[in-house]
């Protein structure tokens, strides 16, 4: 496997050659994780580094162009509303570093989506688990994706709630894709140096793209900035690196500040209610 680097002035290091090399199964320090074998990467396939070399304490992501093409194809189904699904792949843990490889996606049909929002219903989760068993039984859900048709790529407050409620593992990432602008960004749980040990949803400003379809990048990658819960703007800053998530600018008056934990709590309650309804349906079906 060979490696190239884009959008970064930093020199390549030997660590960029094989992001999955010599990896070990995940540990079970705080949470029991699904154990998977070491992912295999064809040595003949080039990996391109976007952004900076990921530090050892940040989730390190390798996303295949096969998966990106699946996202692109699904997004063409409806350009007027947001679409989404889950990212399928493998994860391993090496010391304090999580290594994630996104290999495919599973689109989802949900009734709860519109021009500026997307979320997972109980029926959507039931269908996703069935589709996973049918198509990717050996892969894990390593995150989610959704589209922002002609909106640019960022995490809205609703997106933060979805990620915080349903994709809570430190190796689960989010992909936002704008099919009209051809832009994408990755968001994940980052351990910030100013608050050691506390993970926050932030832009992933360094990751790998597996060039298994074409020699050039499938997506125009963007990095986003400014806290999502504060007044934000969306300057077209190209590939300036930062590690915060933000919402686009709007002309609406600012609302009083609300703690983001209310959104997380409400999102968690919504997910719990959906799970209880699903269990009730399953019990009713058995009876």
mmCIF file of C-alpha atoms in Angstrom:
data_model
loop_
_atom_site.group_PDB
_atom_site.id
_atom_site.type_symbol
_atom_site.label_atom_id
_atom_site.label_comp_id
_atom_site.label_asym_id
_atom_site.label_seq_id
_atom_site.Cartn_x
_atom_site.Cartn_y
_atom_site.Cartn_z
ATOM 1 C CA UNK A 1 0.000 0.000 0.000
ATOM 2 C CA UNK A 2 1.348 3.396 -0.935
ATOM 3 C CA UNK A 3 0.452 6.728 0.550
ATOM 4 C CA UNK A 4 0.009 10.274 -0.679
ATOM 5 C CA UNK A 5 -0.860 13.430 1.224
ATOM 6 C CA UNK A 6 -3.228 16.260 0.324
ATOM 7 C CA UNK A 7 -4.213 19.556 1.910
ATOM 8 C CA UNK A 8 -1.355 19.480 4.369
ATOM 9 C CA UNK A 9 2.016 21.187 4.528
ATOM 10 C CA UNK A 10 3.340 18.662 6.984
ATOM 11 C CA UNK A 11 5.826 16.084 5.668
ATOM 12 C CA UNK A 12 4.742 12.488 5.473
ATOM 13 C CA UNK A 13 5.952 10.132 8.116
ATOM 14 C CA UNK A 14 6.267 6.376 8.116
ATOM 15 C CA UNK A 15 3.145 6.235 10.270
ATOM 16 C CA UNK A 16 1.079 7.289 7.260
ATOM 17 C CA UNK A 17 2.024 4.185 5.328
ATOM 18 C CA UNK A 18 -0.285 1.708 7.056
ATOM 19 C CA UNK A 19 -2.872 3.140 9.439
ATOM 20 C CA UNK A 20 -3.933 -0.424 10.327
ATOM 21 C CA UNK A 21 -0.473 -1.957 10.594
ATOM 22 C CA UNK A 22 0.356 -4.069 13.644
ATOM 23 C CA UNK A 23 -3.000 -3.318 15.242
ATOM 24 C CA UNK A 24 -4.422 -5.303 18.127
ATOM 25 C CA UNK A 25 -8.034 -6.142 19.033
ATOM 26 C CA UNK A 26 -9.861 -3.520 21.110
ATOM 27 C CA UNK A 27 -9.503 -3.511 24.863
ATOM 28 C CA UNK A 28 -12.404 -3.537 27.299
ATOM 29 C CA UNK A 29 -11.331 -0.863 29.763
ATOM 30 C CA UNK A 30 -14.691 0.873 30.220
ATOM 31 C CA UNK A 31 -17.069 -0.591 27.655
ATOM 32 C CA UNK A 32 -17.251 -4.044 26.129
ATOM 33 C CA UNK A 33 -16.353 -3.635 22.444
ATOM 34 C CA UNK A 34 -16.987 -6.060 19.612
ATOM 35 C CA UNK A 35 -13.703 -7.769 18.831
ATOM 36 C CA UNK A 36 -12.760 -7.971 15.174
ATOM 37 C CA UNK A 37 -9.733 -9.334 13.410
ATOM 38 C CA UNK A 38 -7.078 -7.070 11.989
ATOM 39 C CA UNK A 39 -8.460 -5.367 8.851
ATOM 40 C CA UNK A 40 -6.621 -6.265 5.680
ATOM 41 C CA UNK A 41 -5.655 -3.598 3.149
ATOM 42 C CA UNK A 42 -4.345 -4.478 -0.293
ATOM 43 C CA UNK A 43 -0.727 -3.278 -0.458
ATOM 44 C CA UNK A 44 -1.269 -2.199 -4.068
ATOM 45 C CA UNK A 45 -3.945 0.377 -3.166
ATOM 46 C CA UNK A 46 -2.898 3.958 -2.469
ATOM 47 C CA UNK A 47 -4.067 5.766 0.640
ATOM 48 C CA UNK A 48 -4.262 9.563 0.505
ATOM 49 C CA UNK A 49 -3.912 11.597 3.686
ATOM 50 C CA UNK A 50 -6.286 14.572 3.866
ATOM 51 C CA UNK A 51 -5.393 17.316 6.329
ATOM 52 C CA UNK A 52 -2.821 16.797 9.036
ATOM 53 C CA UNK A 53 -1.267 13.584 10.272
ATOM 54 C CA UNK A 54 -3.785 12.329 12.882
ATOM 55 C CA UNK A 55 -2.339 12.480 16.409
ATOM 56 C CA UNK A 56 -2.182 9.228 18.348
ATOM 57 C CA UNK A 57 -5.019 10.225 20.703
ATOM 58 C CA UNK A 58 -7.468 11.079 17.885
ATOM 59 C CA UNK A 59 -9.645 8.537 16.109
ATOM 60 C CA UNK A 60 -7.865 7.595 12.885
ATOM 61 C CA UNK A 61 -10.213 7.033 9.962
ATOM 62 C CA UNK A 62 -9.648 5.356 6.616
ATOM 63 C CA UNK A 63 -12.686 5.669 4.338
ATOM 64 C CA UNK A 64 -12.953 3.745 1.083
ATOM 65 C CA UNK A 65 -14.062 5.298 -2.184
ATOM 66 C CA UNK A 66 -16.453 2.367 -2.580
ATOM 67 C CA UNK A 67 -18.332 3.644 0.478
ATOM 68 C CA UNK A 68 -18.176 7.246 -0.756
ATOM 69 C CA UNK A 69 -19.580 6.204 -4.134
ATOM 70 C CA UNK A 70 -22.429 4.426 -2.339
ATOM 71 C CA UNK A 71 -23.216 7.630 -0.449
ATOM 72 C CA UNK A 72 -23.073 9.618 -3.673
ATOM 73 C CA UNK A 73 -25.396 7.177 -5.453
ATOM 74 C CA UNK A 74 -27.920 7.162 -2.613
ATOM 75 C CA UNK A 75 -27.932 10.958 -2.424
ATOM 76 C CA UNK A 76 -29.081 11.184 -6.046
ATOM 77 C CA UNK A 77 -32.395 9.607 -5.062
ATOM 78 C CA UNK A 78 -33.745 12.864 -3.616
ATOM 79 C CA UNK A 79 -32.033 16.225 -3.949
ATOM 80 C CA UNK A 80 -34.798 18.114 -2.150
ATOM 81 C CA UNK A 81 -34.505 16.372 1.234
ATOM 82 C CA UNK A 82 -31.774 15.034 3.453
ATOM 83 C CA UNK A 83 -31.038 11.314 3.159
ATOM 84 C CA UNK A 84 -28.851 9.113 5.293
ATOM 85 C CA UNK A 85 -27.856 5.776 6.720
ATOM 86 C CA UNK A 86 -25.035 4.090 8.603
ATOM 87 C CA UNK A 87 -21.344 3.559 7.884
ATOM 88 C CA UNK A 88 -20.222 -0.068 7.915
ATOM 89 C CA UNK A 89 -16.676 -1.177 8.570
ATOM 90 C CA UNK A 90 -14.178 -2.335 11.168
ATOM 91 C CA UNK A 91 -12.515 -0.793 14.187
ATOM 92 C CA UNK A 92 -9.570 -1.777 16.290
ATOM 93 C CA UNK A 93 -7.797 -0.234 19.249
ATOM 94 C CA UNK A 94 -4.064 0.165 19.577
ATOM 95 C CA UNK A 95 -3.108 1.517 22.996
ATOM 96 C CA UNK A 96 -5.188 4.713 23.327
ATOM 97 C CA UNK A 97 -5.866 5.081 19.593
ATOM 98 C CA UNK A 98 -8.957 3.883 17.736
ATOM 99 C CA UNK A 99 -8.444 2.933 14.090
ATOM 100 C CA UNK A 100 -11.572 2.898 11.937
ATOM 101 C CA UNK A 101 -11.956 1.629 8.393
ATOM 102 C CA UNK A 102 -15.213 2.554 6.592
ATOM 103 C CA UNK A 103 -15.827 -0.061 3.901
ATOM 104 C CA UNK A 104 -19.486 0.343 2.895
ATOM 105 C CA UNK A 105 -22.746 2.074 3.805
ATOM 106 C CA UNK A 106 -26.313 0.993 4.452
ATOM 107 C CA UNK A 107 -28.905 3.571 3.336
ATOM 108 C CA UNK A 108 -32.038 3.844 5.435
ATOM 109 C CA UNK A 109 -35.628 4.748 4.661
ATOM 110 C CA UNK A 110 -37.086 6.986 7.344
ATOM 111 C CA UNK A 111 -40.254 9.042 7.584
ATOM 112 C CA UNK A 112 -38.497 11.618 9.764
ATOM 113 C CA UNK A 113 -36.508 13.659 7.254
ATOM 114 C CA UNK A 114 -36.944 16.851 5.294
ATOM 115 C CA UNK A 115 -35.082 19.661 3.517
ATOM 116 C CA UNK A 116 -33.014 20.511 6.607
ATOM 117 C CA UNK A 117 -33.192 17.518 8.939
ATOM 118 C CA UNK A 118 -32.678 13.748 9.103
ATOM 119 C CA UNK A 119 -33.083 11.277 11.946
ATOM 120 C CA UNK A 120 -33.569 7.553 12.560
ATOM 121 C CA UNK A 121 -36.979 6.160 13.538
ATOM 122 C CA UNK A 122 -37.619 2.852 15.324
ATOM 123 C CA UNK A 123 -38.694 1.260 12.035
ATOM 124 C CA UNK A 124 -35.520 2.548 10.385
ATOM 125 C CA UNK A 125 -33.340 0.921 13.046
ATOM 126 C CA UNK A 126 -35.206 -2.372 12.716
ATOM 127 C CA UNK A 127 -34.663 -2.353 8.953
ATOM 128 C CA UNK A 128 -30.998 -1.393 9.336
ATOM 129 C CA UNK A 129 -30.267 -4.325 11.618
ATOM 130 C CA UNK A 130 -31.985 -6.687 9.192
ATOM 131 C CA UNK A 131 -30.055 -5.235 6.243
ATOM 132 C CA UNK A 132 -26.809 -5.549 8.167
ATOM 133 C CA UNK A 133 -27.491 -9.230 8.842
ATOM 134 C CA UNK A 134 -28.326 -9.789 5.164
ATOM 135 C CA UNK A 135 -25.519 -7.810 3.518
ATOM 136 C CA UNK A 136 -22.680 -7.069 5.970
ATOM 137 C CA UNK A 137 -22.845 -9.585 8.839
ATOM 138 C CA UNK A 138 -19.091 -9.339 9.431
ATOM 139 C CA UNK A 139 -18.962 -5.532 9.619
ATOM 140 C CA UNK A 140 -19.768 -3.185 12.493
ATOM 141 C CA UNK A 141 -21.742 0.051 12.473
ATOM 142 C CA UNK A 142 -18.871 2.531 12.752
ATOM 143 C CA UNK A 143 -20.922 5.701 12.297
ATOM 144 C CA UNK A 144 -23.564 7.362 10.170
ATOM 145 C CA UNK A 145 -23.914 9.596 7.142
ATOM 146 C CA UNK A 146 -26.453 12.089 5.880
ATOM 147 C CA UNK A 147 -26.732 14.574 3.048
ATOM 148 C CA UNK A 148 -27.019 18.363 2.948
ATOM 149 C CA UNK A 149 -28.242 19.119 -0.598
ATOM 150 C CA UNK A 150 -26.855 22.531 -1.594
ATOM 151 C CA UNK A 151 -26.408 23.544 2.061
ATOM 152 C CA UNK A 152 -22.692 22.953 2.466
ATOM 153 C CA UNK A 153 -21.229 20.549 4.995
ATOM 154 C CA UNK A 154 -21.511 21.134 8.747
ATOM 155 C CA UNK A 155 -23.212 19.678 11.821
ATOM 156 C CA UNK A 156 -26.466 21.332 12.810
ATOM 157 C CA UNK A 157 -27.862 21.169 16.342
ATOM 158 C CA UNK A 158 -30.139 18.307 15.200
ATOM 159 C CA UNK A 159 -27.127 16.431 13.834
ATOM 160 C CA UNK A 160 -25.325 16.795 17.161
ATOM 161 C CA UNK A 161 -28.353 15.290 18.925
ATOM 162 C CA UNK A 162 -28.520 12.317 16.549
ATOM 163 C CA UNK A 163 -24.799 11.606 16.894
ATOM 164 C CA UNK A 164 -24.782 12.113 20.672
ATOM 165 C CA UNK A 165 -27.787 9.832 21.193
ATOM 166 C CA UNK A 166 -27.163 6.997 18.743
ATOM 167 C CA UNK A 167 -23.430 6.932 17.943
ATOM 168 C CA UNK A 168 -21.799 7.303 21.326
ATOM 169 C CA UNK A 169 -18.787 5.007 20.979
ATOM 170 C CA UNK A 170 -15.447 6.829 20.613
ATOM 171 C CA UNK A 171 -14.800 5.156 17.249
ATOM 172 C CA UNK A 172 -18.176 6.082 15.683
ATOM 173 C CA UNK A 173 -17.882 8.933 13.184
ATOM 174 C CA UNK A 174 -20.245 11.037 11.094
ATOM 175 C CA UNK A 175 -20.016 11.865 7.388
ATOM 176 C CA UNK A 176 -21.863 14.851 5.903
ATOM 177 C CA UNK A 177 -22.083 14.977 2.096
ATOM 178 C CA UNK A 178 -23.448 17.709 -0.149
ATOM 179 C CA UNK A 179 -24.278 15.992 -3.465
ATOM 180 C CA UNK A 180 -24.753 19.278 -5.320
ATOM 181 C CA UNK A 181 -21.525 20.957 -4.220
ATOM 182 C CA UNK A 182 -19.658 17.655 -4.071
ATOM 183 C CA UNK A 183 -18.337 18.479 -0.595
ATOM 184 C CA UNK A 184 -17.892 16.286 2.444
ATOM 185 C CA UNK A 185 -16.655 16.443 6.035
ATOM 186 C CA UNK A 186 -16.039 13.976 8.836
ATOM 187 C CA UNK A 187 -16.978 14.515 12.484
ATOM 188 C CA UNK A 188 -15.986 12.398 15.464
ATOM 189 C CA UNK A 189 -15.349 12.227 19.192
ATOM 190 C CA UNK A 190 -12.128 14.118 19.934
ATOM 191 C CA UNK A 191 -10.276 14.294 23.256
ATOM 192 C CA UNK A 192 -9.379 17.984 23.580
ATOM 193 C CA UNK A 193 -6.153 18.936 25.320
ATOM 194 C CA UNK A 194 -7.917 21.664 27.296
ATOM 195 C CA UNK A 195 -10.270 19.125 28.860
ATOM 196 C CA UNK A 196 -8.318 15.885 29.070
ATOM 197 C CA UNK A 197 -10.430 12.744 29.088
ATOM 198 C CA UNK A 198 -13.599 14.492 27.928
ATOM 199 C CA UNK A 199 -14.666 13.672 24.383
ATOM 200 C CA UNK A 200 -16.371 16.310 22.261
ATOM 201 C CA UNK A 201 -17.926 16.151 18.818
ATOM 202 C CA UNK A 202 -15.481 17.926 16.543
ATOM 203 C CA UNK A 203 -14.326 18.074 12.968
ATOM 204 C CA UNK A 204 -11.817 15.349 12.118
ATOM 205 C CA UNK A 205 -9.038 17.366 10.530
ATOM 206 C CA UNK A 206 -6.845 14.481 9.444
ATOM 207 C CA UNK A 207 -7.911 11.173 7.865
ATOM 208 C CA UNK A 208 -7.187 8.785 5.009
ATOM 209 C CA UNK A 209 -9.061 8.094 1.768
ATOM 210 C CA UNK A 210 -8.561 4.663 0.230
ATOM 211 C CA UNK A 211 -8.133 5.162 -3.533
ATOM 212 C CA UNK A 212 -9.796 1.871 -4.476
ATOM 213 C CA UNK A 213 -11.964 3.317 -7.293
ATOM 214 C CA UNK A 214 -9.984 6.154 -8.879
ATOM 215 C CA UNK A 215 -6.653 7.924 -8.493
ATOM 216 C CA UNK A 216 -8.151 11.227 -7.352
ATOM 217 C CA UNK A 217 -10.362 12.048 -4.393
ATOM 218 C CA UNK A 218 -14.079 11.351 -4.794
ATOM 219 C CA UNK A 219 -15.087 14.207 -2.483
ATOM 220 C CA UNK A 220 -14.027 17.836 -2.062
ATOM 221 C CA UNK A 221 -13.193 17.571 1.619
ATOM 222 C CA UNK A 222 -13.867 20.481 3.962
ATOM 223 C CA UNK A 223 -13.001 21.136 7.596
ATOM 224 C CA UNK A 224 -15.442 23.116 9.710
ATOM 225 C CA UNK A 225 -15.049 25.389 12.691
ATOM 226 C CA UNK A 226 -16.804 27.339 15.495
ATOM 227 C CA UNK A 227 -18.964 25.730 18.184
ATOM 228 C CA UNK A 228 -22.324 24.462 16.984
ATOM 229 C CA UNK A 229 -24.134 25.826 20.022
ATOM 230 C CA UNK A 230 -22.915 29.379 19.494
ATOM 231 C CA UNK A 231 -23.599 31.968 16.848
ATOM 232 C CA UNK A 232 -21.829 30.690 13.763
ATOM 233 C CA UNK A 233 -20.887 31.685 10.271
ATOM 234 C CA UNK A 234 -19.953 29.521 7.342
ATOM 235 C CA UNK A 235 -17.001 31.187 5.632
ATOM 236 C CA UNK A 236 -15.658 29.302 2.642
ATOM 237 C CA UNK A 237 -12.261 28.845 4.222
ATOM 238 C CA UNK A 238 -11.334 25.850 2.149
ATOM 239 C CA UNK A 239 -9.110 23.504 4.080
ATOM 240 C CA UNK A 240 -8.239 25.608 7.094
ATOM 241 C CA UNK A 241 -7.844 23.238 9.985
ATOM 242 C CA UNK A 242 -9.812 23.472 13.202
ATOM 243 C CA UNK A 243 -11.529 21.090 15.550
ATOM 244 C CA UNK A 244 -14.961 22.443 16.298
ATOM 245 C CA UNK A 245 -18.342 21.872 14.658
ATOM 246 C CA UNK A 246 -20.596 24.700 13.581
ATOM 247 C CA UNK A 247 -23.919 25.618 12.047
ATOM 248 C CA UNK A 248 -24.381 27.834 8.980
ATOM 249 C CA UNK A 249 -25.188 31.509 9.280
ATOM 250 C CA UNK A 250 -28.812 32.650 9.150
ATOM 251 C CA UNK A 251 -30.753 35.876 9.432
ATOM 252 C CA UNK A 252 -32.973 34.761 12.311
ATOM 253 C CA UNK A 253 -32.672 36.559 15.663
ATOM 254 C CA UNK A 254 -30.499 34.780 18.192
ATOM 255 C CA UNK A 255 -32.319 32.746 20.831
ATOM 256 C CA UNK A 256 -31.292 32.754 24.493
ATOM 257 C CA UNK A 257 -28.407 30.416 25.206
ATOM 258 C CA UNK A 258 -29.504 26.874 26.073
ATOM 259 C CA UNK A 259 -27.233 24.211 27.482
ATOM 260 C CA UNK A 260 -26.395 21.606 24.814
ATOM 261 C CA UNK A 261 -26.999 18.875 27.370
ATOM 262 C CA UNK A 262 -30.754 19.516 27.110
ATOM 263 C CA UNK A 263 -30.547 18.494 23.473
ATOM 264 C CA UNK A 264 -28.550 15.394 24.336
ATOM 265 C CA UNK A 265 -31.012 14.434 27.100
ATOM 266 C CA UNK A 266 -34.054 14.948 24.864
ATOM 267 C CA UNK A 267 -32.382 13.020 22.058
ATOM 268 C CA UNK A 268 -31.621 10.156 24.432
ATOM 269 C CA UNK A 269 -35.212 10.071 25.690
ATOM 270 C CA UNK A 270 -36.477 10.042 22.106
ATOM 271 C CA UNK A 271 -34.203 7.117 21.278
ATOM 272 C CA UNK A 272 -35.326 5.241 24.415
ATOM 273 C CA UNK A 273 -39.007 5.746 23.544
ATOM 274 C CA UNK A 274 -38.360 4.498 20.007
ATOM 275 C CA UNK A 275 -36.626 1.412 21.413
ATOM 276 C CA UNK A 276 -39.524 0.696 23.793
ATOM 277 C CA UNK A 277 -42.017 1.020 20.939
ATOM 278 C CA UNK A 278 -39.949 -1.379 18.861
ATOM 279 C CA UNK A 279 -39.844 -3.921 21.711
ATOM 280 C CA UNK A 280 -43.610 -3.556 22.155
ATOM 281 C CA UNK A 281 -44.150 -4.286 18.464
ATOM 282 C CA UNK A 282 -41.918 -7.338 18.619
ATOM 283 C CA UNK A 283 -43.781 -8.677 21.658
ATOM 284 C CA UNK A 284 -47.129 -8.039 19.979
ATOM 285 C CA UNK A 285 -45.922 -9.895 16.889
ATOM 286 C CA UNK A 286 -44.901 -12.926 18.960
ATOM 287 C CA UNK A 287 -48.262 -13.017 20.720
#
